Coordinates of C-alpha atoms (C1' of nucleotides) in Angstrom, one line a residue:
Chain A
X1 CA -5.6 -21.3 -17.3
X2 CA -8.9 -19.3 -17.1
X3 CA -11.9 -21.0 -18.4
X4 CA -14.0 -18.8 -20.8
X5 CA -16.9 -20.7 -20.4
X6 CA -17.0 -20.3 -16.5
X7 CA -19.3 -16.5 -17.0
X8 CA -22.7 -17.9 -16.9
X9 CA -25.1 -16.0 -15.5
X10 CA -24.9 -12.5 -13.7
X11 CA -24.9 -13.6 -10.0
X12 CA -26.9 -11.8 -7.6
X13 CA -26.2 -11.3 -4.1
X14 CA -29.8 -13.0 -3.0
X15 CA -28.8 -16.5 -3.8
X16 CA -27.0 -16.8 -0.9
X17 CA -29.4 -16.8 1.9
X18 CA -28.3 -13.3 3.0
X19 CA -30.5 -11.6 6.2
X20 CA -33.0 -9.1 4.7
X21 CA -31.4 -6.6 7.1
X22 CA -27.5 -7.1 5.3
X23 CA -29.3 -7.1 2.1
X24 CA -30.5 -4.1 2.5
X25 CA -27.1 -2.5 3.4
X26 CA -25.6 -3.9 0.5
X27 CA -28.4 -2.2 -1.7
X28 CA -27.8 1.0 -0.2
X29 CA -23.5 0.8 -0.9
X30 CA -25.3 0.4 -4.5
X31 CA -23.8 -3.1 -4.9
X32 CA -25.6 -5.3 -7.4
X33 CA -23.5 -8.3 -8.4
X34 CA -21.1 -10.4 -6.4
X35 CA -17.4 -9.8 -7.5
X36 CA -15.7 -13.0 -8.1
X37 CA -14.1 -13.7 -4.5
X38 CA -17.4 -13.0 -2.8
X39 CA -19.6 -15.3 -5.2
X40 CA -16.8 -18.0 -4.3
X41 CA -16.1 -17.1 -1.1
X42 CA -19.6 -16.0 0.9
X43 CA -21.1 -19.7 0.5
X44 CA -17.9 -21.5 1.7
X45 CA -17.7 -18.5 4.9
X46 CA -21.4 -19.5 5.5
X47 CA -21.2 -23.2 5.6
X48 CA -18.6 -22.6 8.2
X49 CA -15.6 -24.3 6.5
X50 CA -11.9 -22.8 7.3
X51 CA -10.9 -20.5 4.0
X52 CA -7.5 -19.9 2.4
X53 CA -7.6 -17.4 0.1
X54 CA -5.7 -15.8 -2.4
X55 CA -7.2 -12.4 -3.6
X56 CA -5.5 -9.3 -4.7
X57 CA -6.8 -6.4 -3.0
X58 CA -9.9 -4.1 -5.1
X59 CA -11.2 -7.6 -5.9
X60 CA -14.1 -7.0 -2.7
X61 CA -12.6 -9.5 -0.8
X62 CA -13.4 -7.5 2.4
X63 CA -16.7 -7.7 1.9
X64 CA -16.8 -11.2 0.9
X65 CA -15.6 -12.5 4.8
X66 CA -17.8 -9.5 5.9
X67 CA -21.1 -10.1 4.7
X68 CA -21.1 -14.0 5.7
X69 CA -19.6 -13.3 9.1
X70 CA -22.3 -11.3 10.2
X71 CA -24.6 -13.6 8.8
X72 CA -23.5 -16.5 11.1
X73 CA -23.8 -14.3 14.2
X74 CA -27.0 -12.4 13.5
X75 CA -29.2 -15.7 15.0
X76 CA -26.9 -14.9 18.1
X77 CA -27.0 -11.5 18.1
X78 CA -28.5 -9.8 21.1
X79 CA -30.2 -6.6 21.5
X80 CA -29.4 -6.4 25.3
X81 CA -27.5 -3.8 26.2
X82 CA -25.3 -5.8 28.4
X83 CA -21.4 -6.1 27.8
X84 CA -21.5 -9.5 28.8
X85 CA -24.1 -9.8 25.8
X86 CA -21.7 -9.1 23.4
X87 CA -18.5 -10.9 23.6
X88 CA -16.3 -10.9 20.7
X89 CA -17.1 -13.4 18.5
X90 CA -15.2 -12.4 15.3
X91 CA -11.9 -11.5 14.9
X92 CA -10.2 -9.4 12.4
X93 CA -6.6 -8.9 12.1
X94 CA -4.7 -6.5 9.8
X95 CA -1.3 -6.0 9.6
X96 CA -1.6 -2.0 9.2
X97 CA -3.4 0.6 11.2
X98 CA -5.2 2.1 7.8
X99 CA -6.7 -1.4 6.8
X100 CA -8.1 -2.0 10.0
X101 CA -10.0 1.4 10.1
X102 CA -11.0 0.6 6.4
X103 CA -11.8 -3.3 7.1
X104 CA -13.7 -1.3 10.6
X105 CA -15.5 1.2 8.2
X106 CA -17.3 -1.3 5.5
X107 CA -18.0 -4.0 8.4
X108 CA -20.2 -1.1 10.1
X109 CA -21.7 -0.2 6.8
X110 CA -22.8 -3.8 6.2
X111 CA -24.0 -4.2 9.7
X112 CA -25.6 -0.7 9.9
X113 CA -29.0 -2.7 10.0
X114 CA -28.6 -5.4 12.6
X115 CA -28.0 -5.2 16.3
X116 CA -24.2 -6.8 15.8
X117 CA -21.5 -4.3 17.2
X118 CA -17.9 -3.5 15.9
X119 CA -15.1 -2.1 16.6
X120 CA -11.3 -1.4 15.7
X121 CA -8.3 -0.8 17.7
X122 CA -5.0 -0.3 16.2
X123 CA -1.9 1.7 18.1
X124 CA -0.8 5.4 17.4
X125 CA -3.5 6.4 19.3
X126 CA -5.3 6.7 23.1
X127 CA -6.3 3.7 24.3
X128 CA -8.5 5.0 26.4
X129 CA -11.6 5.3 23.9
X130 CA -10.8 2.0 22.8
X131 CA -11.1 0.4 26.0
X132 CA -14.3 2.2 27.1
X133 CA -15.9 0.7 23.3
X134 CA -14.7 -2.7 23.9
X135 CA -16.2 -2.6 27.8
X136 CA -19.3 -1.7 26.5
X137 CA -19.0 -5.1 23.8
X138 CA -18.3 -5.7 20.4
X139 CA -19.2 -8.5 18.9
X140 CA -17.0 -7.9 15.9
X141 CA -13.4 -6.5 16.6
X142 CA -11.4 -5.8 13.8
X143 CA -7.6 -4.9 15.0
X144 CA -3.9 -4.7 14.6
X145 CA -1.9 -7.0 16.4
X146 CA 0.3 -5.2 18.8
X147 CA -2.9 -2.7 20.0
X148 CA -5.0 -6.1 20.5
X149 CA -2.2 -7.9 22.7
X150 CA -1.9 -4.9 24.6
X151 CA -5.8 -4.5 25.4
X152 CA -5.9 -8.2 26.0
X153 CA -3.0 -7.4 28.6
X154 CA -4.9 -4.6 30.4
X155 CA -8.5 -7.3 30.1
X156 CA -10.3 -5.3 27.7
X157 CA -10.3 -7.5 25.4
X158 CA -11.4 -11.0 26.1
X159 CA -11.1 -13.6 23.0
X160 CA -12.2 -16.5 24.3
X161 CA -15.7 -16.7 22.8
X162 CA -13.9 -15.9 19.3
X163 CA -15.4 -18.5 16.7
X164 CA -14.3 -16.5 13.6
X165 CA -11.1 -15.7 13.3
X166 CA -10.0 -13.6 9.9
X167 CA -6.8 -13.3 8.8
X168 CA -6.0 -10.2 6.2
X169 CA -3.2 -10.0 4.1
X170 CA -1.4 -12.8 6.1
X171 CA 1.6 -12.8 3.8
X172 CA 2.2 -8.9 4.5
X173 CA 1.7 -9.8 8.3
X174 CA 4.5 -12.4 8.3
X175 CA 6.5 -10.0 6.5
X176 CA 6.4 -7.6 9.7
X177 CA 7.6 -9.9 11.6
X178 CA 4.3 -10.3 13.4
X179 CA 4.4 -14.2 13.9
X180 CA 5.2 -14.5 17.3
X181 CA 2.1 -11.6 17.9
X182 CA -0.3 -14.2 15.8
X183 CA 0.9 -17.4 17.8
X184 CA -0.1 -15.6 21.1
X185 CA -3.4 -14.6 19.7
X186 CA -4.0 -17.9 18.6
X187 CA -3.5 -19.5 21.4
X188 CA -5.8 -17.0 23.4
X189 CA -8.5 -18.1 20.8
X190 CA -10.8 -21.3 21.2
X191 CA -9.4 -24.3 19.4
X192 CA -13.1 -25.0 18.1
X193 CA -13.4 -22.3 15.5
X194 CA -13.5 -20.9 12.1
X195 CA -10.5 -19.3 10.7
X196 CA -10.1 -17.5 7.1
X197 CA -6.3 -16.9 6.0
X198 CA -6.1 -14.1 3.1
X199 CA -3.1 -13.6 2.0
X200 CA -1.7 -12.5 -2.0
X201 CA 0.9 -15.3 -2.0
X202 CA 0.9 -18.8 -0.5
X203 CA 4.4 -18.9 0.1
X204 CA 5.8 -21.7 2.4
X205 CA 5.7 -19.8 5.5
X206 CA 2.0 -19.3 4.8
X207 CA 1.6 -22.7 4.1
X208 CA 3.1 -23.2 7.4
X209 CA 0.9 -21.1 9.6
X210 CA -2.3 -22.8 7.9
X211 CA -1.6 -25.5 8.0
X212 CA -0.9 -25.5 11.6
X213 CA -4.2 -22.8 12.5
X214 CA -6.5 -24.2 9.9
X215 CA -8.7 -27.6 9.9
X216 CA -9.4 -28.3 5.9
X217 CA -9.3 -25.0 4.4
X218 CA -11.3 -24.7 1.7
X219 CA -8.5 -23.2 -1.1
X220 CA -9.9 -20.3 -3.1
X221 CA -8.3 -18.2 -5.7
X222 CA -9.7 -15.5 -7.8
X223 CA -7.1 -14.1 -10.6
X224 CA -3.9 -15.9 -10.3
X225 CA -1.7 -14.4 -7.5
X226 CA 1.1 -12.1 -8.7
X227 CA -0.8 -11.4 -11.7
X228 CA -1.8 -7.8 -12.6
X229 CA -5.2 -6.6 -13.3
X230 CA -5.5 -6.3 -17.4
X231 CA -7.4 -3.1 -17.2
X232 CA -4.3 -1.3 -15.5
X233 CA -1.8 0.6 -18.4
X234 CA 1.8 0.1 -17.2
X235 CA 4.3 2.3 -18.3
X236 CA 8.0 2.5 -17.3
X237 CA 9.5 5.9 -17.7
X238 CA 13.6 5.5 -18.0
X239 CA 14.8 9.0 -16.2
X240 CA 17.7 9.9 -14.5
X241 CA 17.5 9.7 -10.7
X242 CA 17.8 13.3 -10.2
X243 CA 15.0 14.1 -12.8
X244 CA 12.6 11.9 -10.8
X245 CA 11.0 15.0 -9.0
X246 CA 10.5 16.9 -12.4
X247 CA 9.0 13.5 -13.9
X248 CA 6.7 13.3 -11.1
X249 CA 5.0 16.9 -12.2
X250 CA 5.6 16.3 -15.5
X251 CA 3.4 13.3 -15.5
X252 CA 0.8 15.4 -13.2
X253 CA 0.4 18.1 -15.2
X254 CA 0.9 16.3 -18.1
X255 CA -2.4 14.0 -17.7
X256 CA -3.9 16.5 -15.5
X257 CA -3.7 13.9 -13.0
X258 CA -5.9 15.0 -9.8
X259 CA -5.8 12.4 -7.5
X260 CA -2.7 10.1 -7.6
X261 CA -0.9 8.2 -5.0
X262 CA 3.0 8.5 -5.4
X263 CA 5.2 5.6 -3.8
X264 CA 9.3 6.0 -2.9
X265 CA 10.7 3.5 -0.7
X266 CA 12.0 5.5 2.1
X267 CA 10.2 7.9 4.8
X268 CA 12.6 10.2 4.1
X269 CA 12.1 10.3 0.4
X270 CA 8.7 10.3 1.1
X271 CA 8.3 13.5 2.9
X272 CA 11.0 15.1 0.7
X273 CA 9.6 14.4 -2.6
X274 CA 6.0 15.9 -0.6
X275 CA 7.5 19.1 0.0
X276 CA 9.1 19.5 -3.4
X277 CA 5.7 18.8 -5.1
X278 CA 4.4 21.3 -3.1
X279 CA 6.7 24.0 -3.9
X280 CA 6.2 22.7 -7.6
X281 CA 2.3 23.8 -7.2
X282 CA 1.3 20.3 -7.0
X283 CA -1.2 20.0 -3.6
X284 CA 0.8 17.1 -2.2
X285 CA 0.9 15.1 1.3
X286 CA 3.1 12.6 2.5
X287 CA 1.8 9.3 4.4
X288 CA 4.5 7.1 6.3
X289 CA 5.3 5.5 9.3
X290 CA 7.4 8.3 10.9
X291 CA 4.0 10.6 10.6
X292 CA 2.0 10.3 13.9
X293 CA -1.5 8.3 13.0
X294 CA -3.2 11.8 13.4
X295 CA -1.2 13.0 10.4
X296 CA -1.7 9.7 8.5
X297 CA -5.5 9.8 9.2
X298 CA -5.8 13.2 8.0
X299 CA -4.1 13.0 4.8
X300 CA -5.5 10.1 3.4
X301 CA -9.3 11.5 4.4
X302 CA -8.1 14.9 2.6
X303 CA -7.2 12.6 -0.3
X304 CA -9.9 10.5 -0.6
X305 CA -12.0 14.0 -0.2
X306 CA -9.8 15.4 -3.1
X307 CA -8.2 17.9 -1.3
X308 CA -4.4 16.6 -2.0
X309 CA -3.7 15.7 -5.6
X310 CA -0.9 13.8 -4.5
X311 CA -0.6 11.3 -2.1
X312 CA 3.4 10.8 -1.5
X313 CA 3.5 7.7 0.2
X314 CA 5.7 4.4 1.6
X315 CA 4.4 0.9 1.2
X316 CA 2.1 1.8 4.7
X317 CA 0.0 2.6 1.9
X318 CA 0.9 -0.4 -0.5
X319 CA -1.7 -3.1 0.7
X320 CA -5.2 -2.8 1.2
X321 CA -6.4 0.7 0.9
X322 CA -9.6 1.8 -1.3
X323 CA -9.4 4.8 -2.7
X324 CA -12.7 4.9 -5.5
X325 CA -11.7 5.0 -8.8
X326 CA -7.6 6.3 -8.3
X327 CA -7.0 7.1 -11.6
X328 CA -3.2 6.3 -11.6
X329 CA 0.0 5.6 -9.5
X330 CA 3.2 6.5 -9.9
X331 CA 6.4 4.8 -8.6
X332 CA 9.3 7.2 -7.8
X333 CA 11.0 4.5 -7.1
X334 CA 10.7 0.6 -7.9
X335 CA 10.1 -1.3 -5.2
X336 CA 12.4 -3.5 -3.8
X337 CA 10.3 -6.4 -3.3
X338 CA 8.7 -7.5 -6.8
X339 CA 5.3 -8.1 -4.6
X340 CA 4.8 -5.4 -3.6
X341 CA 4.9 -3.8 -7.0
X342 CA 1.5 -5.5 -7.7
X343 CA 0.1 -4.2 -4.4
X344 CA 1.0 -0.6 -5.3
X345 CA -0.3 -0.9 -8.6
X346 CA -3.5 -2.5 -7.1
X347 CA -4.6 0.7 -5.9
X348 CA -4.9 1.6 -9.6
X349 CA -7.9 0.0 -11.9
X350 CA -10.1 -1.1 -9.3
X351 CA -13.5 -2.2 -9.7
X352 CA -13.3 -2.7 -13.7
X353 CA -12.1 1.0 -13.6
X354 CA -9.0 1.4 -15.9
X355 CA -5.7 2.6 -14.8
X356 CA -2.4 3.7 -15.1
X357 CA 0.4 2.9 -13.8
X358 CA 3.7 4.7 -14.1
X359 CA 7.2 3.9 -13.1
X360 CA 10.2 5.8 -13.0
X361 CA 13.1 3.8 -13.4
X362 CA 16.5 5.2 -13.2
X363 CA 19.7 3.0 -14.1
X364 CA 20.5 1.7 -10.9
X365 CA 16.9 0.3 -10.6
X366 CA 17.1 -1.8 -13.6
X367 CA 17.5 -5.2 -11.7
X368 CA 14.4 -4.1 -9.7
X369 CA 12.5 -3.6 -13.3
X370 CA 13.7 -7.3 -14.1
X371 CA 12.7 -8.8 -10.8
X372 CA 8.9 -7.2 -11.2
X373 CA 8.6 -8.4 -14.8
X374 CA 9.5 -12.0 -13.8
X375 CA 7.2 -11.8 -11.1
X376 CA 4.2 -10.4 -13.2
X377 CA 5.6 -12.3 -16.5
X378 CA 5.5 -10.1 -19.0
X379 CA 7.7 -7.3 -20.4
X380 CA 6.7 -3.4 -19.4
X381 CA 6.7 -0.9 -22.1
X382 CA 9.2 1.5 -20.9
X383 CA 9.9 5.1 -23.2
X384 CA 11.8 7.9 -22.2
X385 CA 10.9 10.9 -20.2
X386 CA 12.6 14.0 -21.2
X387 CA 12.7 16.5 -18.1
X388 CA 12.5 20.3 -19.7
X389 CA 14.2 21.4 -16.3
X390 CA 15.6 18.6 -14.1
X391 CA 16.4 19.3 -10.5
X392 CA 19.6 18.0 -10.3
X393 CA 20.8 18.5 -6.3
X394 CA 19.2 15.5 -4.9
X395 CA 21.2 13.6 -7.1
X396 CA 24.4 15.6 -7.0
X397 CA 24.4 15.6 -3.1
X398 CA 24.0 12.1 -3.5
X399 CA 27.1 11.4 -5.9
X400 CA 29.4 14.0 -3.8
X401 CA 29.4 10.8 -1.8
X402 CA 31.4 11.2 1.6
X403 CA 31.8 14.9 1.5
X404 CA 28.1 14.6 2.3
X405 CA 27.3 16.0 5.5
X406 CA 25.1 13.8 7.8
X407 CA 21.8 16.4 8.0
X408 CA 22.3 17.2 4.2
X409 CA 19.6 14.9 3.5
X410 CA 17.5 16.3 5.6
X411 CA 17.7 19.8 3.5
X412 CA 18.4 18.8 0.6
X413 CA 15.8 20.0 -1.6
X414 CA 17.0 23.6 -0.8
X415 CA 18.6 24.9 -3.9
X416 CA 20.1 27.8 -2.1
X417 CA 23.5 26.0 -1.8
X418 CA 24.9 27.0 -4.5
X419 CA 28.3 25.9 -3.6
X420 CA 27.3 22.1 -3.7
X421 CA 26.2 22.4 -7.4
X422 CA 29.3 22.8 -9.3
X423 CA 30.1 18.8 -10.6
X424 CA 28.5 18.3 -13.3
X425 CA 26.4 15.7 -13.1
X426 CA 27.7 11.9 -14.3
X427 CA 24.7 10.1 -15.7
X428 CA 23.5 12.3 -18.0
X429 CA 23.7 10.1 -20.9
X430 CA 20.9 8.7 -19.7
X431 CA 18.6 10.9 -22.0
X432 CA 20.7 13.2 -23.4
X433 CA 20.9 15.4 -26.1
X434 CA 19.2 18.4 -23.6
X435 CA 17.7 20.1 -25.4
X436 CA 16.0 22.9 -23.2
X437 CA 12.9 24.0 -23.9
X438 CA 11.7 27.5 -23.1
X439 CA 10.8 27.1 -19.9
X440 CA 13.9 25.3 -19.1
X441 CA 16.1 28.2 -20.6
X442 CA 13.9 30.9 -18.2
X443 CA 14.8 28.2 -15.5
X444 CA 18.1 28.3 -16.4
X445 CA 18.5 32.6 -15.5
X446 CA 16.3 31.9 -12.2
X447 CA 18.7 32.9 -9.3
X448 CA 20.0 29.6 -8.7
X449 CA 20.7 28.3 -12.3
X450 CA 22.0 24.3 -12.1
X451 CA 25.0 22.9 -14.1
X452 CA 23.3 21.4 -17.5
X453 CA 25.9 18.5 -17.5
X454 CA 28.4 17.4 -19.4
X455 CA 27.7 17.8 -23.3
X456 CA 25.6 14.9 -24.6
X457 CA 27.6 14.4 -27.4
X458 CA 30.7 12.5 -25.3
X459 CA 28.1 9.5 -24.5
X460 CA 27.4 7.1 -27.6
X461 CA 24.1 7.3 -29.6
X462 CA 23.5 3.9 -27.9
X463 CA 23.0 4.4 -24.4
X464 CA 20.4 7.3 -25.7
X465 CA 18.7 4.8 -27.5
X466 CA 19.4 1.2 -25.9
X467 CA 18.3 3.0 -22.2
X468 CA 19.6 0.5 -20.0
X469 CA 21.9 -1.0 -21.5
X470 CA 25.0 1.4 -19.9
X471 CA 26.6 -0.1 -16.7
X472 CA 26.2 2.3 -14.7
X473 CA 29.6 3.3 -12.5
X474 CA 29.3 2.0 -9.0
X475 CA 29.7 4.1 -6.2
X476 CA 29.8 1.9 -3.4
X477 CA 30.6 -1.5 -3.4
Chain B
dA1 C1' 18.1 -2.2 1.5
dA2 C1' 13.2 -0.4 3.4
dA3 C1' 8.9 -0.4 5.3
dA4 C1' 5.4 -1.7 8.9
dA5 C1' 3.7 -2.5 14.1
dA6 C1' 2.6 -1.7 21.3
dC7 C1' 3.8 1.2 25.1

DNA sequence: AAAAAAC
């Protein structure tokens, strides 16, 4: 569908009839050339037609409702130090608390030069300092929607002078369930504005909400949606559930991986699999919703400062975050949702940067495996991971199924209970023959030695070699 | 099924 011959010449940020003063501040972030979404995009924001776009994150789309927004309210801007100077005049809504502070952080860099204020409010913290910014005016607010509801409640925030409105990563924010928040935003906002809808997917719902909240959108599309940037090396790695944890080093230590974000799908596993990188040496910090935003702030700046090699993560950290140059992802788990499979592997690759990203897949995730390569149509190169010693109690606690104690979870991870270890394992086959290595037989005398399994040679040579082609036995219904 | 977001 892409057209070759639409790569003329380098575009430069000047054509657009950018202030001298935003120039400037996108010289000094040592930007040069306008990424696709922003040569399309910045023209259409300026003329001050309504926007839908489709844009994967890492493709600068930020900056490309940024940079024209504050060019339309420089003219207006006023260097009187009045609040009633500075209404709010654009809008920015994120469905997490990290995008906002990261939408919050480049809008300040771009508008470092001009008199134009911003701010960002998002819950998990006092309100208190937020208020007191937002009574002193902001011209641009950038916010989640529950924290901007409840300042709009206690009339700190006033939106009826909004003329740009922004909507980031609308399909994620209907996905939370944040409609009804939007419609009452909306409807605090003047009719007679301009509104931008960013969203991966136009799905029908989003369809819906534009079509109802914008007047002649203006479609635009970089990279078809659901499509995954060809500079990012996917790799599935087939491993037994319980060997996820050992996979997880392997593949650090392995590529001497020092900054990589690691996804599972539950807080719990999140914070689990944290602590069990740490005890493997690996500098590790999880990031999820059940951490207080204090925590969350302060692992991703220790990350992005390279002080955590791995980032253990939920999908808070799916959509929208910028981390320079991540080298690689890993899935511990597949996602559920095919989409969001894209999103995490967006954090990978970005900029032109190549990346990798690497998926563990264990049997009972192989319909997950399918879903993602429908969605991103085309077949993942999957091999096998053999895990020299795996850590089998997860797993085993797991398949001891209703014996399971309701706070086991909670410690598993402790390989003192030596009790709990003695079934043998029952998807070994999964990449068997065992064959320990060294360092697995000196695991294998540590104090707490696991059960190896049953003996390889009772599974057939096919479900060594076919992976995923065993059923696996179900344990529920 | 799980995650996210206001107090």
């Amino acid at each position: 569908m892409s057209d070759p011959a639409v790569t003329p010449v380098q575009p430069t940020f000047d054509q657009f009839g950018l202030a001298a003063e935003i120039l400037k501040a996108i010289a000094e972030q040592g930007y040069t050339t306008p990424t696709p979404i922003q040569a399309q995009a910045i023209p259409v924001v300026l003329s001050g037609r309504d926007v839908m776009g489709a844009a994967q994150t890492g493709t600068g789309k930020t900056a490309s409702f940024s940079l024209p927004i504050i060019q339309r309210l420089l003219p207006q801007a006023s260097t009187s130090a009045s609040p009633a100077r500075h209404p709010v005049r654009a809008l920015i809504l994120t469905p997490t608390r990290e995008l906002a502070d990261q939408v919050a952080a480049n809008v300040q860099s771009y508008a470092k030069h001009t008199p134009l204020r911003s701010a960002v409010v998002f819950g998990g913290v006092d309100m208190n300092p937020q208020s007191a910014e937002l009574r002193r005016g902001v011209e641009i607010l950038i916010a989640t929607p529950g924290r901007l509801l409840d300042h709009v409640q206690q009339k700190t925030a006033n939106l009826g002078q909004v003329q740009i409105l922004v909507l980031d990563e609308a399909d994620r924010m209907l996905d939370m369930g944040f409609l009804p928040d939007l419609q009452r935003i909306l409807n605090l906002l003047p009719k007679e504005r301009q509104t931008l809808l960013f969203s991966a997917t136009f799905s029908g719902e989003i369809k819906k909400l534009a079509s109802t909240y914008l007047r002649n959108p203006q479609t635009i599309e970089v990279a078809r949606s659901n499509s995954t940037a060809a500079n990012v090396t996917q790799i599935v790695y087939e491993v037994a559930e319980g060997d996820k944890q050992g996979a997880v080093v392997k593949l650090i230590r392995e590529r001497g991986l020092k900054q990589v974000i690691v996804f599972c799908n539950s807080k719990i596993g999140a914070g689990r699999l944290a602590r069990q990188l740490e005890r493997d040496g690996v500098v590790a910090s999880a990031i999820h919703g059940d951490k207080s935003q204090l925590e969350r702030m302060q692992a991703l700046d220790a990350f992005k400062r390279g002080e955590i090699e791995a980032l253990v993560a939920t999908d808070v950290a799916a959509r929208g975050l910028d981390i320079v140059e991540l080298p690689a992802v890993i899935n511990f788990d597949l996602p559920f949702n095919a989409e969001d499979y894209v999103h995490r592997i967006g954090r990978t690759g970005r900029a032109g940067a190549s990346g990798d990203a690497l998926s563990l897949c264990s049997p009972n995730e192989r319909k997950q495996l399918a879903e993602i390569e429908k969605l991103i149509k085309k077949p993942l190169e999957v091999e096998r991971l053999v895990v020299d010693a795996p850590v089998r109690h997860q797993r085993e606690e797991r398949e001891r199924g209703g014996r399971r104690e309701r706070d086991d979870r909670r410690r598993s991870g402790t390989f003192e209970r030596g009790a709990h270890h003695r079934h043998a394992p029952v998807d070994d086959f999964f990449f068997k023959p065992y064959e320990p290595s060294p360092a697995a037989i000196k695991r294998e005398e540590a104090p707490n030695p696991e059960p190896v399994g049953k003996p390889a040679s009772k599974q057939p040579l096919a479900a060594l070699l076919g992976g995923f082609g065993m059923p696996r036995k179900t344990t529920s219904s």
